[in-house]
Tab-separated table of C-alpha atoms in Angstrom:
chain	number	residue	atom	x	y	z
A	284	UNK	CA	54.409	56.672	216.658
A	285	UNK	CA	56.182	59.355	215.481
A	286	UNK	CA	58.446	57.643	213.390
A	287	UNK	CA	55.181	56.710	211.904
A	288	UNK	CA	54.255	59.982	211.366
A	289	UNK	CA	56.839	61.141	209.832
A	290	UNK	CA	57.050	57.536	207.500
A	291	UNK	CA	54.073	58.797	206.486
A	292	UNK	CA	55.339	62.217	205.794
A	293	UNK	CA	58.445	61.061	203.360
A	294	UNK	CA	56.238	58.558	201.473
A	295	UNK	CA	53.671	61.473	200.309
A	296	UNK	CA	56.410	63.957	199.602
A	297	UNK	CA	57.739	60.672	197.082
A	298	UNK	CA	55.042	60.238	195.365
A	299	UNK	CA	54.267	64.467	195.359
A	300	UNK	CA	57.632	64.164	193.557
A	301	UNK	CA	57.542	61.708	191.187
A	302	UNK	CA	53.334	62.929	190.567
A	303	UNK	CA	55.174	65.887	189.446
A	304	UNK	CA	58.433	65.041	187.775
A	305	UNK	CA	56.158	62.543	186.149
A	306	UNK	CA	57.234	61.679	182.378
A	307	UNK	CA	54.474	61.717	179.607
A	308	UNK	CA	54.466	60.421	175.913
A	309	UNK	CA	52.473	63.741	173.501
A	310	UNK	CA	52.721	63.531	169.873
A	311	UNK	CA	52.979	66.550	168.031
A	312	UNK	CA	53.441	67.323	164.540
A	313	UNK	CA	55.287	70.772	162.684
A	314	UNK	CA	54.001	71.249	159.770
A	315	UNK	CA	55.731	74.457	158.445
A	316	UNK	CA	56.901	75.301	154.331
A	317	UNK	CA	60.554	76.099	152.801
A	318	UNK	CA	59.097	79.562	150.606
A	319	UNK	CA	60.291	79.143	147.154
A	320	UNK	CA	62.920	81.613	146.043
A	321	UNK	CA	64.333	82.053	142.788
A	322	UNK	CA	68.302	82.770	143.001
A	323	UNK	CA	70.585	81.337	140.611
A	324	UNK	CA	72.766	80.058	143.463
A	325	UNK	CA	69.937	79.251	145.473
A	326	UNK	CA	70.883	75.692	147.571
A	327	UNK	CA	69.079	73.570	150.105
A	328	UNK	CA	68.849	74.712	152.480
A	329	UNK	CA	69.652	73.104	156.502
A	330	UNK	CA	66.483	72.532	158.636
A	331	UNK	CA	66.539	71.199	162.445
A	332	UNK	CA	63.753	71.803	164.747
A	333	UNK	CA	63.959	70.667	168.439
A	334	UNK	CA	62.130	70.809	171.860
A	335	UNK	CA	64.596	72.597	174.550
A	336	UNK	CA	63.601	72.475	178.669
A	337	UNK	CA	63.751	76.038	179.600
A	338	UNK	CA	66.341	77.431	181.540
A	339	UNK	CA	68.200	73.927	180.771
A	340	UNK	CA	69.474	73.602	177.297
A	341	UNK	CA	71.449	70.907	177.855
A	342	UNK	CA	67.776	68.389	178.516
A	343	UNK	CA	66.609	69.054	174.270
A	344	UNK	CA	66.243	66.617	172.387
A	345	UNK	CA	65.655	66.892	168.334
A	346	UNK	CA	63.071	66.079	165.629
A	347	UNK	CA	64.327	66.985	162.633
A	348	UNK	CA	68.000	67.655	160.867
A	349	UNK	CA	68.499	68.048	156.629
A	350	UNK	CA	71.386	68.624	155.559
A	351	UNK	CA	74.504	68.286	153.241
A	352	UNK	CA	78.192	67.241	154.857
A	353	UNK	CA	79.028	68.445	157.823
A	354	UNK	CA	81.068	71.179	157.670
A	355	UNK	CA	78.323	73.478	157.640
A	356	UNK	CA	75.991	71.953	160.024
A	357	UNK	CA	77.701	75.265	162.204
A	358	UNK	CA	76.277	77.614	160.113
A	359	UNK	CA	73.199	75.726	162.315
A	360	UNK	CA	73.703	78.543	165.010
A	361	UNK	CA	71.847	77.997	168.016
A	362	UNK	CA	70.942	74.422	167.460
A	363	UNK	CA	75.038	73.446	167.185
A	364	UNK	CA	75.801	75.002	170.323
A	365	UNK	CA	72.802	73.752	171.779
A	366	UNK	CA	73.395	70.678	171.472
A	367	UNK	CA	74.930	68.985	168.229
A	368	UNK	CA	78.036	69.724	169.725
A	369	UNK	CA	77.215	67.415	172.550
A	370	UNK	CA	74.914	65.050	170.461
A	371	UNK	CA	76.715	63.661	166.888
A	372	UNK	CA	74.492	61.288	167.425
A	373	UNK	CA	71.948	62.278	164.433
A	374	UNK	CA	71.607	59.217	162.190
A	375	UNK	CA	67.920	58.521	163.241
A	376	UNK	CA	66.431	61.698	162.602
A	377	UNK	CA	68.155	63.209	160.178
A	378	UNK	CA	68.210	63.427	156.708
A	379	UNK	CA	68.903	65.027	153.390
A	380	UNK	CA	68.269	68.471	152.458
A	381	UNK	CA	64.422	68.695	151.019
A	382	UNK	CA	63.079	70.769	148.191
A	383	UNK	CA	60.679	73.862	148.136
A	384	UNK	CA	57.846	73.415	149.706
A	385	UNK	CA	55.208	72.264	152.423
A	386	UNK	CA	56.364	69.637	154.765
A	387	UNK	CA	54.836	67.196	158.125
A	388	UNK	CA	56.862	65.684	160.929
A	389	UNK	CA	55.555	64.249	163.012
A	390	UNK	CA	57.171	62.956	166.481
A	391	UNK	CA	56.341	60.452	169.338
A	392	UNK	CA	58.328	62.950	172.099
A	393	UNK	CA	58.924	62.609	175.857
A	394	UNK	CA	58.570	65.073	178.233
A	395	UNK	CA	58.467	65.973	182.587
A	396	UNK	CA	55.114	67.149	184.015
A	397	UNK	CA	55.111	70.342	185.378
A	398	UNK	CA	58.349	72.250	183.400
A	399	UNK	CA	58.096	74.114	180.598
A	400	UNK	CA	59.864	73.688	176.678
A	401	UNK	CA	61.148	75.318	173.661
A	402	UNK	CA	60.781	74.578	170.486
A	403	UNK	CA	63.433	75.538	167.611
A	404	UNK	CA	63.498	75.668	163.883
A	405	UNK	CA	65.864	76.865	161.875
A	406	UNK	CA	66.519	77.169	159.005
A	407	UNK	CA	69.881	78.742	157.189
A	408	UNK	CA	70.622	78.344	153.246
A	409	UNK	CA	74.090	78.920	151.637
A	410	UNK	CA	74.829	82.363	150.138
A	411	UNK	CA	71.227	83.184	151.838
A	412	UNK	CA	70.150	83.936	156.015
A	413	UNK	CA	69.584	82.456	158.291
A	414	UNK	CA	65.933	81.610	160.587
A	415	UNK	CA	64.986	81.486	163.849
A	416	UNK	CA	61.439	80.410	164.732
A	417	UNK	CA	60.520	79.776	168.357
A	418	UNK	CA	57.303	78.339	170.198
A	419	UNK	CA	57.275	78.267	174.384
A	420	UNK	CA	55.081	74.215	174.049
A	421	UNK	CA	53.408	73.641	177.338
A	422	UNK	CA	51.885	70.552	178.350
A	423	UNK	CA	49.346	70.787	180.534
A	424	UNK	CA	46.370	71.956	178.156
A	425	UNK	CA	46.465	70.275	175.132
A	426	UNK	CA	45.301	68.975	172.327
A	427	UNK	CA	46.698	72.441	171.625
A	428	UNK	CA	48.217	74.106	168.024
A	429	UNK	CA	50.288	77.329	167.178
A	430	UNK	CA	51.064	79.107	165.081
A	431	UNK	CA	54.139	80.801	163.687
A	432	UNK	CA	55.066	83.483	161.353
A	433	UNK	CA	56.753	82.700	158.746
A	434	UNK	CA	60.503	84.166	158.582
A	435	UNK	CA	62.839	84.463	155.405
A	436	UNK	CA	63.635	81.186	154.717
A	437	UNK	CA	60.764	79.429	156.674
A	438	UNK	CA	57.467	79.117	155.789
A	439	UNK	CA	54.675	80.177	158.418
A	440	UNK	CA	54.566	76.914	160.708
A	441	UNK	CA	51.821	74.621	163.128
A	442	UNK	CA	52.530	73.252	165.485
A	443	UNK	CA	50.090	70.579	167.257
A	444	UNK	CA	50.357	68.723	170.514
A	445	UNK	CA	48.346	66.006	171.355
A	446	UNK	CA	48.527	63.083	174.158
A	447	UNK	CA	49.998	59.640	172.199
A	448	UNK	CA	48.099	57.960	171.887
B	91	UNK	CA	83.910	61.921	147.629
B	92	UNK	CA	84.481	65.834	147.266
B	93	UNK	CA	84.293	65.246	143.533
B	94	UNK	CA	80.829	63.857	143.989
B	95	UNK	CA	80.058	67.056	146.048
B	96	UNK	CA	81.449	69.639	143.463
B	97	UNK	CA	79.340	68.016	140.467
B	98	UNK	CA	76.471	67.342	142.668
B	99	UNK	CA	76.822	71.856	143.315
B	100	UNK	CA	77.494	71.588	139.870
B	101	UNK	CA	74.054	70.661	138.856
B	102	UNK	CA	72.333	71.355	141.161
B	103	UNK	CA	73.924	75.313	139.911
B	104	UNK	CA	72.910	73.822	136.232
B	105	UNK	CA	69.428	73.054	136.842
B	106	UNK	CA	68.938	76.681	137.670
B	107	UNK	CA	70.568	77.391	135.265
B	108	UNK	CA	73.282	79.446	136.205
B	109	UNK	CA	76.043	77.436	136.631
B	110	UNK	CA	78.247	78.891	139.674
B	111	UNK	CA	81.307	77.830	142.120
B	112	UNK	CA	83.091	79.786	144.718
B	113	UNK	CA	82.272	83.423	143.992
B	114	UNK	CA	86.660	84.229	144.727
B	115	UNK	CA	86.417	88.410	145.805
B	116	UNK	CA	89.828	90.119	146.570
B	117	UNK	CA	90.265	92.713	149.980
B	118	UNK	CA	92.224	94.931	150.491
B	119	UNK	CA	93.000	96.884	154.552
B	120	UNK	CA	92.437	99.896	152.807
B	121	UNK	CA	91.186	101.623	149.875
B	122	UNK	CA	93.091	104.859	150.061
B	123	UNK	CA	96.446	105.681	151.009
B	124	UNK	CA	97.192	109.173	152.213
B	125	UNK	CA	101.133	109.099	152.161
B	126	UNK	CA	102.995	111.194	150.483
B	127	UNK	CA	106.086	108.746	149.766
B	128	UNK	CA	103.718	105.042	148.983
B	129	UNK	CA	102.359	102.309	151.395
B	130	UNK	CA	102.618	98.350	151.937
B	131	UNK	CA	99.269	97.733	151.509
B	132	UNK	CA	97.796	93.973	152.331
B	133	UNK	CA	95.500	91.695	150.599
B	134	UNK	CA	93.102	88.567	151.136
B	135	UNK	CA	91.483	86.582	148.521
B	136	UNK	CA	89.036	84.263	148.809
B	137	UNK	CA	86.970	81.581	147.489
B	138	UNK	CA	83.276	81.400	150.008
B	139	UNK	CA	79.385	81.285	150.271
B	140	UNK	CA	80.000	84.645	152.665
B	141	UNK	CA	81.179	88.488	152.568
B	142	UNK	CA	83.988	88.384	152.976
B	143	UNK	CA	83.878	84.371	154.707
B	144	UNK	CA	87.349	82.988	153.640
B	145	UNK	CA	86.789	79.265	152.473
B	146	UNK	CA	89.003	78.178	149.783
B	147	UNK	CA	92.576	80.352	147.797
B	148	UNK	CA	93.090	80.481	145.141
B	149	UNK	CA	96.499	80.761	143.360
B	150	UNK	CA	97.410	84.025	142.163
B	151	UNK	CA	99.815	83.278	140.079
B	152	UNK	CA	96.925	85.553	137.763
B	153	UNK	CA	96.328	88.497	139.434
B	154	UNK	CA	96.020	91.323	136.915
B	155	UNK	CA	97.359	94.904	139.032
B	156	UNK	CA	97.475	97.655	136.586
B	157	UNK	CA	98.453	101.035	137.922
B	158	UNK	CA	97.441	104.607	137.294
B	159	UNK	CA	99.364	105.098	134.462
B	160	UNK	CA	98.188	101.913	132.493
B	161	UNK	CA	100.956	99.855	132.512
B	162	UNK	CA	101.620	96.352	134.562
B	163	UNK	CA	103.334	95.936	137.733
B	164	UNK	CA	104.571	92.355	138.618
B	165	UNK	CA	103.322	90.266	142.012
B	166	UNK	CA	106.434	89.433	144.395
B	167	UNK	CA	106.160	86.640	146.573
B	168	UNK	CA	102.611	85.204	147.655
B	169	UNK	CA	100.778	83.379	150.700
B	170	UNK	CA	98.607	80.510	150.305
B	171	UNK	CA	97.114	78.602	152.599
B	172	UNK	CA	94.742	75.896	152.813
B	173	UNK	CA	91.495	78.733	153.143
B	174	UNK	CA	93.329	82.345	151.509
B	175	UNK	CA	95.508	84.167	150.001
B	176	UNK	CA	97.026	86.939	151.099
B	177	UNK	CA	99.886	89.420	149.126
B	178	UNK	CA	102.035	92.698	149.941
B	179	UNK	CA	101.711	95.253	147.532
B	180	UNK	CA	103.580	98.625	147.399
B	181	UNK	CA	101.363	101.371	146.266
B	182	UNK	CA	104.261	104.783	144.626
B	183	UNK	CA	102.087	106.903	142.209
B	184	UNK	CA	99.305	108.924	142.507
B	185	UNK	CA	96.032	108.028	141.333
B	186	UNK	CA	93.965	104.868	141.183
B	187	UNK	CA	95.166	100.938	140.826
B	188	UNK	CA	92.776	97.521	139.989
B	189	UNK	CA	93.663	94.458	141.110
B	190	UNK	CA	91.998	91.485	139.607
B	191	UNK	CA	92.522	87.822	140.661
B	192	UNK	CA	90.887	85.492	137.674
B	193	UNK	CA	90.557	81.299	138.613
B	194	UNK	CA	92.244	80.288	135.705
B	195	UNK	CA	89.409	79.216	132.076
B	196	UNK	CA	87.827	75.092	132.924
B	197	UNK	CA	85.196	73.355	130.840
B	198	UNK	CA	82.867	71.356	131.658
B	199	UNK	CA	79.675	70.032	128.917
B	200	UNK	CA	76.467	68.933	129.903
B	201	UNK	CA	74.529	66.417	127.094
B	202	UNK	CA	71.030	64.027	127.916
B	203	UNK	CA	71.148	60.905	126.989
B	204	UNK	CA	69.189	57.517	127.663
B	205	UNK	CA	65.364	56.664	126.945
B	206	UNK	CA	64.829	58.914	129.924
B	207	UNK	CA	66.889	62.113	129.041
B	208	UNK	CA	69.457	61.367	132.369
B	209	UNK	CA	70.833	65.054	131.911
B	210	UNK	CA	74.513	64.258	132.146
B	211	UNK	CA	77.814	66.303	133.162
B	212	UNK	CA	82.300	65.992	131.957
B	213	UNK	CA	84.587	67.608	133.450
B	214	UNK	CA	85.692	67.751	129.707
B	215	UNK	CA	85.925	70.837	127.332
B	216	UNK	CA	83.644	70.548	123.774
B	217	UNK	CA	87.151	68.921	121.866
B	218	UNK	CA	87.496	66.558	125.036
B	219	UNK	CA	83.961	66.221	125.173
B	220	UNK	CA	84.012	64.654	121.252
B	221	UNK	CA	86.234	61.033	122.031
B	222	UNK	CA	84.459	60.988	124.992
B	223	UNK	CA	80.711	61.197	124.112
B	224	UNK	CA	78.117	58.500	123.658
B	225	UNK	CA	76.772	58.010	120.047
B	226	UNK	CA	72.858	59.576	121.296
B	227	UNK	CA	74.000	62.156	123.236
B	228	UNK	CA	71.286	64.882	122.525
B	229	UNK	CA	71.533	68.382	123.538
B	230	UNK	CA	75.751	69.241	124.011
B	231	UNK	CA	77.057	71.441	125.782
B	232	UNK	CA	80.097	72.843	126.292
B	233	UNK	CA	80.984	75.854	129.184
B	234	UNK	CA	84.300	77.793	129.815
B	235	UNK	CA	83.323	79.186	133.359
B	236	UNK	CA	85.465	82.866	133.069
B	237	UNK	CA	85.743	84.878	136.800
B	238	UNK	CA	87.054	87.133	137.636
B	239	UNK	CA	87.266	89.760	140.991
B	240	UNK	CA	88.560	93.014	141.181
B	241	UNK	CA	88.867	95.785	143.561
B	242	UNK	CA	90.544	99.177	142.633
B	243	UNK	CA	92.718	101.005	145.941
B	244	UNK	CA	93.597	104.555	145.330
B	245	UNK	CA	96.673	106.974	146.210
B	246	UNK	CA	95.755	110.790	146.581
B	247	UNK	CA	93.236	111.816	144.158
B	248	UNK	CA	91.236	109.675	142.188
B	249	UNK	CA	91.815	108.221	138.893
B	250	UNK	CA	89.968	106.296	136.296
B	251	UNK	CA	93.147	104.975	134.230
B	252	UNK	CA	92.154	101.589	134.438
B	253	UNK	CA	88.343	101.919	134.476
B	254	UNK	CA	88.396	102.247	131.253
B	255	UNK	CA	87.101	99.998	129.143
B	256	UNK	CA	88.831	97.040	128.292
B	257	UNK	CA	86.605	96.423	124.730
B	258	UNK	CA	86.956	92.917	125.127
B	259	UNK	CA	84.406	90.437	126.585
B	260	UNK	CA	81.852	90.552	129.630
B	261	UNK	CA	83.225	93.860	131.651
B	262	UNK	CA	81.713	94.895	135.391
B	263	UNK	CA	82.708	98.459	135.857
B	264	UNK	CA	82.385	101.429	138.125
B	265	UNK	CA	81.115	104.673	136.476
B	266	UNK	CA	81.319	106.818	139.605
B	267	UNK	CA	84.472	106.107	141.118
B	268	UNK	CA	84.842	102.899	143.044
B	269	UNK	CA	87.160	105.639	146.016
B	270	UNK	CA	84.890	107.917	146.529
B	271	UNK	CA	81.690	105.857	147.080
B	272	UNK	CA	79.737	107.395	149.859
B	273	UNK	CA	76.759	106.164	152.329
B	274	UNK	CA	73.805	107.718	151.069
B	275	UNK	CA	75.098	108.759	147.464
B	276	UNK	CA	73.973	106.560	144.754
B	277	UNK	CA	77.629	104.699	143.259
B	278	UNK	CA	76.710	103.191	139.593
B	279	UNK	CA	77.860	100.810	137.367
B	280	UNK	CA	78.238	99.446	133.896
B	281	UNK	CA	78.103	95.972	132.001
B	282	UNK	CA	79.426	95.324	128.726
B	283	UNK	CA	80.243	93.064	126.440
B	284	UNK	CA	82.707	93.524	123.294
B	285	UNK	CA	81.894	97.148	124.651
B	286	UNK	CA	78.473	97.141	123.919
B	287	UNK	CA	76.079	97.367	127.096
B	288	UNK	CA	74.036	95.113	128.752
B	289	UNK	CA	70.568	95.585	129.384
B	290	UNK	CA	68.185	93.026	132.447
B	291	UNK	CA	71.451	91.776	133.960
B	292	UNK	CA	71.117	90.431	137.386
B	293	UNK	CA	73.156	92.836	139.559
B	294	UNK	CA	74.205	91.222	143.432
B	295	UNK	CA	75.214	94.095	145.749
B	296	UNK	CA	76.311	92.557	149.753
B	297	UNK	CA	77.107	94.191	152.303
B	298	UNK	CA	80.086	93.367	154.946
B	299	UNK	CA	79.833	90.374	157.407
B	300	UNK	CA	76.949	87.950	157.025
B	301	UNK	CA	78.698	85.836	159.133
B	302	UNK	CA	77.062	87.835	162.148
B	303	UNK	CA	73.893	88.236	160.959
B	304	UNK	CA	70.951	86.239	160.420
B	305	UNK	CA	70.060	88.873	156.643
B	306	UNK	CA	72.447	88.673	154.007
B	307	UNK	CA	70.473	91.985	153.139
B	308	UNK	CA	71.708	91.163	149.224
B	309	UNK	CA	69.723	93.514	146.911
B	310	UNK	CA	69.538	92.444	143.905
B	311	UNK	CA	68.904	94.714	140.526
B	312	UNK	CA	68.840	94.522	136.970
B	313	UNK	CA	70.483	97.139	134.415
B	314	UNK	CA	68.418	99.750	132.285
B	315	UNK	CA	69.136	99.856	128.667
B	316	UNK	CA	72.602	101.463	129.271
B	317	UNK	CA	73.892	98.981	130.662
B	318	UNK	CA	74.090	100.854	134.173
B	319	UNK	CA	72.897	99.597	137.075
B	320	UNK	CA	72.542	102.543	140.531
B	321	UNK	CA	72.707	101.493	144.482
B	322	UNK	CA	72.288	104.072	147.236
B	323	UNK	CA	74.971	102.030	150.273
B	324	UNK	CA	72.781	102.651	153.972
B	325	UNK	CA	75.000	100.948	155.862
B	326	UNK	CA	79.699	102.613	155.081
B	327	UNK	CA	82.371	99.885	154.891
B	328	UNK	CA	82.944	96.847	152.205
B	329	UNK	CA	80.611	95.889	149.815
B	330	UNK	CA	80.352	93.288	147.541
B	331	UNK	CA	78.676	93.834	143.983
B	332	UNK	CA	78.688	90.289	141.548
B	333	UNK	CA	77.573	90.363	137.326
B	334	UNK	CA	77.651	87.490	134.884
B	335	UNK	CA	76.314	86.508	131.815
B	336	UNK	CA	76.334	83.722	130.042
B	337	UNK	CA	77.043	83.803	125.570
B	338	UNK	CA	77.866	82.110	122.925
B	339	UNK	CA	82.022	80.826	122.609
B	340	UNK	CA	84.108	82.599	120.838
B	341	UNK	CA	86.256	80.122	120.182
B	342	UNK	CA	85.986	75.856	119.243
B	343	UNK	CA	85.912	74.486	122.458
B	344	UNK	CA	83.192	75.554	124.036
B	345	UNK	CA	79.775	76.377	123.175
B	346	UNK	CA	78.520	78.963	125.033
B	347	UNK	CA	80.882	81.179	127.370
B	348	UNK	CA	79.839	82.131	131.412
B	349	UNK	CA	81.131	85.163	132.228
B	350	UNK	CA	81.295	86.134	136.962
B	351	UNK	CA	82.572	89.891	137.624
B	352	UNK	CA	83.061	90.750	140.846
B	353	UNK	CA	84.195	93.621	142.981
B	354	UNK	CA	84.815	95.009	146.033
B	355	UNK	CA	84.186	98.179	147.081
B	356	UNK	CA	83.878	100.749	150.007
B	357	UNK	CA	81.612	103.112	150.961
B	358	UNK	CA	82.379	105.719	153.533
B	359	UNK	CA	80.775	107.093	156.343
B	360	UNK	CA	79.247	110.745	155.049
């Protein structure tokens, strides 16, 4: 009887642990602007968008990376320090740098229920400035919409989250 | 690949109507010398996109050193690494020295061709381009790139001989003595072409250390009708200033000259 009780407890603990680390797929849509900067030395900015698990940045997913040559990738300071220098497999999410304009990125991300995440957007321009914006993203009250104020190198940002179909 | 990048880079710049390769800078370890006899001063030189970060070394064979008496000084041996060049100079005379690094002049030609008016580019001066241009090339324009970076170092009291206008070509000259600039005080500079003041020239001022801050803190200013521009720096330390201008060329190798002048100066605390 005791053994059965113990088994029941173990089983329920197992179920609990599974349900608390359930992996969920969410659709994240990030729309933002690369501002039109009027300078003779204008170079298109490098841009990185990624999600880090709070207090565990080794768990991360890059959603977009726009760059032109590896030499200056390190200038995306946080992205390089947390992500880039450990994961060189970036072909599937990377692309060329883009001119000023409005952009929207839509990606499906897989996240664990109950964990906290932070979305980072970093933009850096040769002869220009660096902007790092971040937003905590909660996956408990979706669908949700978050707005971020513009920085020098990246315009106002809207982040939309909904459950993946 | 590197060449493709360079061409792409120049083309991007052309689109912005402002051809510009890496800015060049020269930075001494001291701007003011207080010894009685003389002092060795060491200088770093590099072409880079950060102020004052190292990226490309530059030949110092054409380095011009002018001592306070207005005479040319000569450079001995120097070090040219991959990312910077280094030289030392003995500052012996009382007064102000000028050190100017120039990039060897180079030319490029742009033109339009084909049904879609594609803008094309080649590293060639006007004469070389004539032999290589397609028959139906249009809007052909050959440009001479002319770059110079200067810095002023003073032993004892400042003097002004080396600040005098050469009355030739595009010049960016300190009006307030460059070794007498202080936080909160106005510093003026002058821009001239063949000695005549130029108005509405864009001048950029950036304080040292862009690598370790997010905001580059560039101040963009314009010269007034007397060719003057003034800034009241709020940070002390080395600063980097640049002025550029495009004007008709004076020889058969180009249609236009694109001149860029850089000045490094030190702002002292109060």
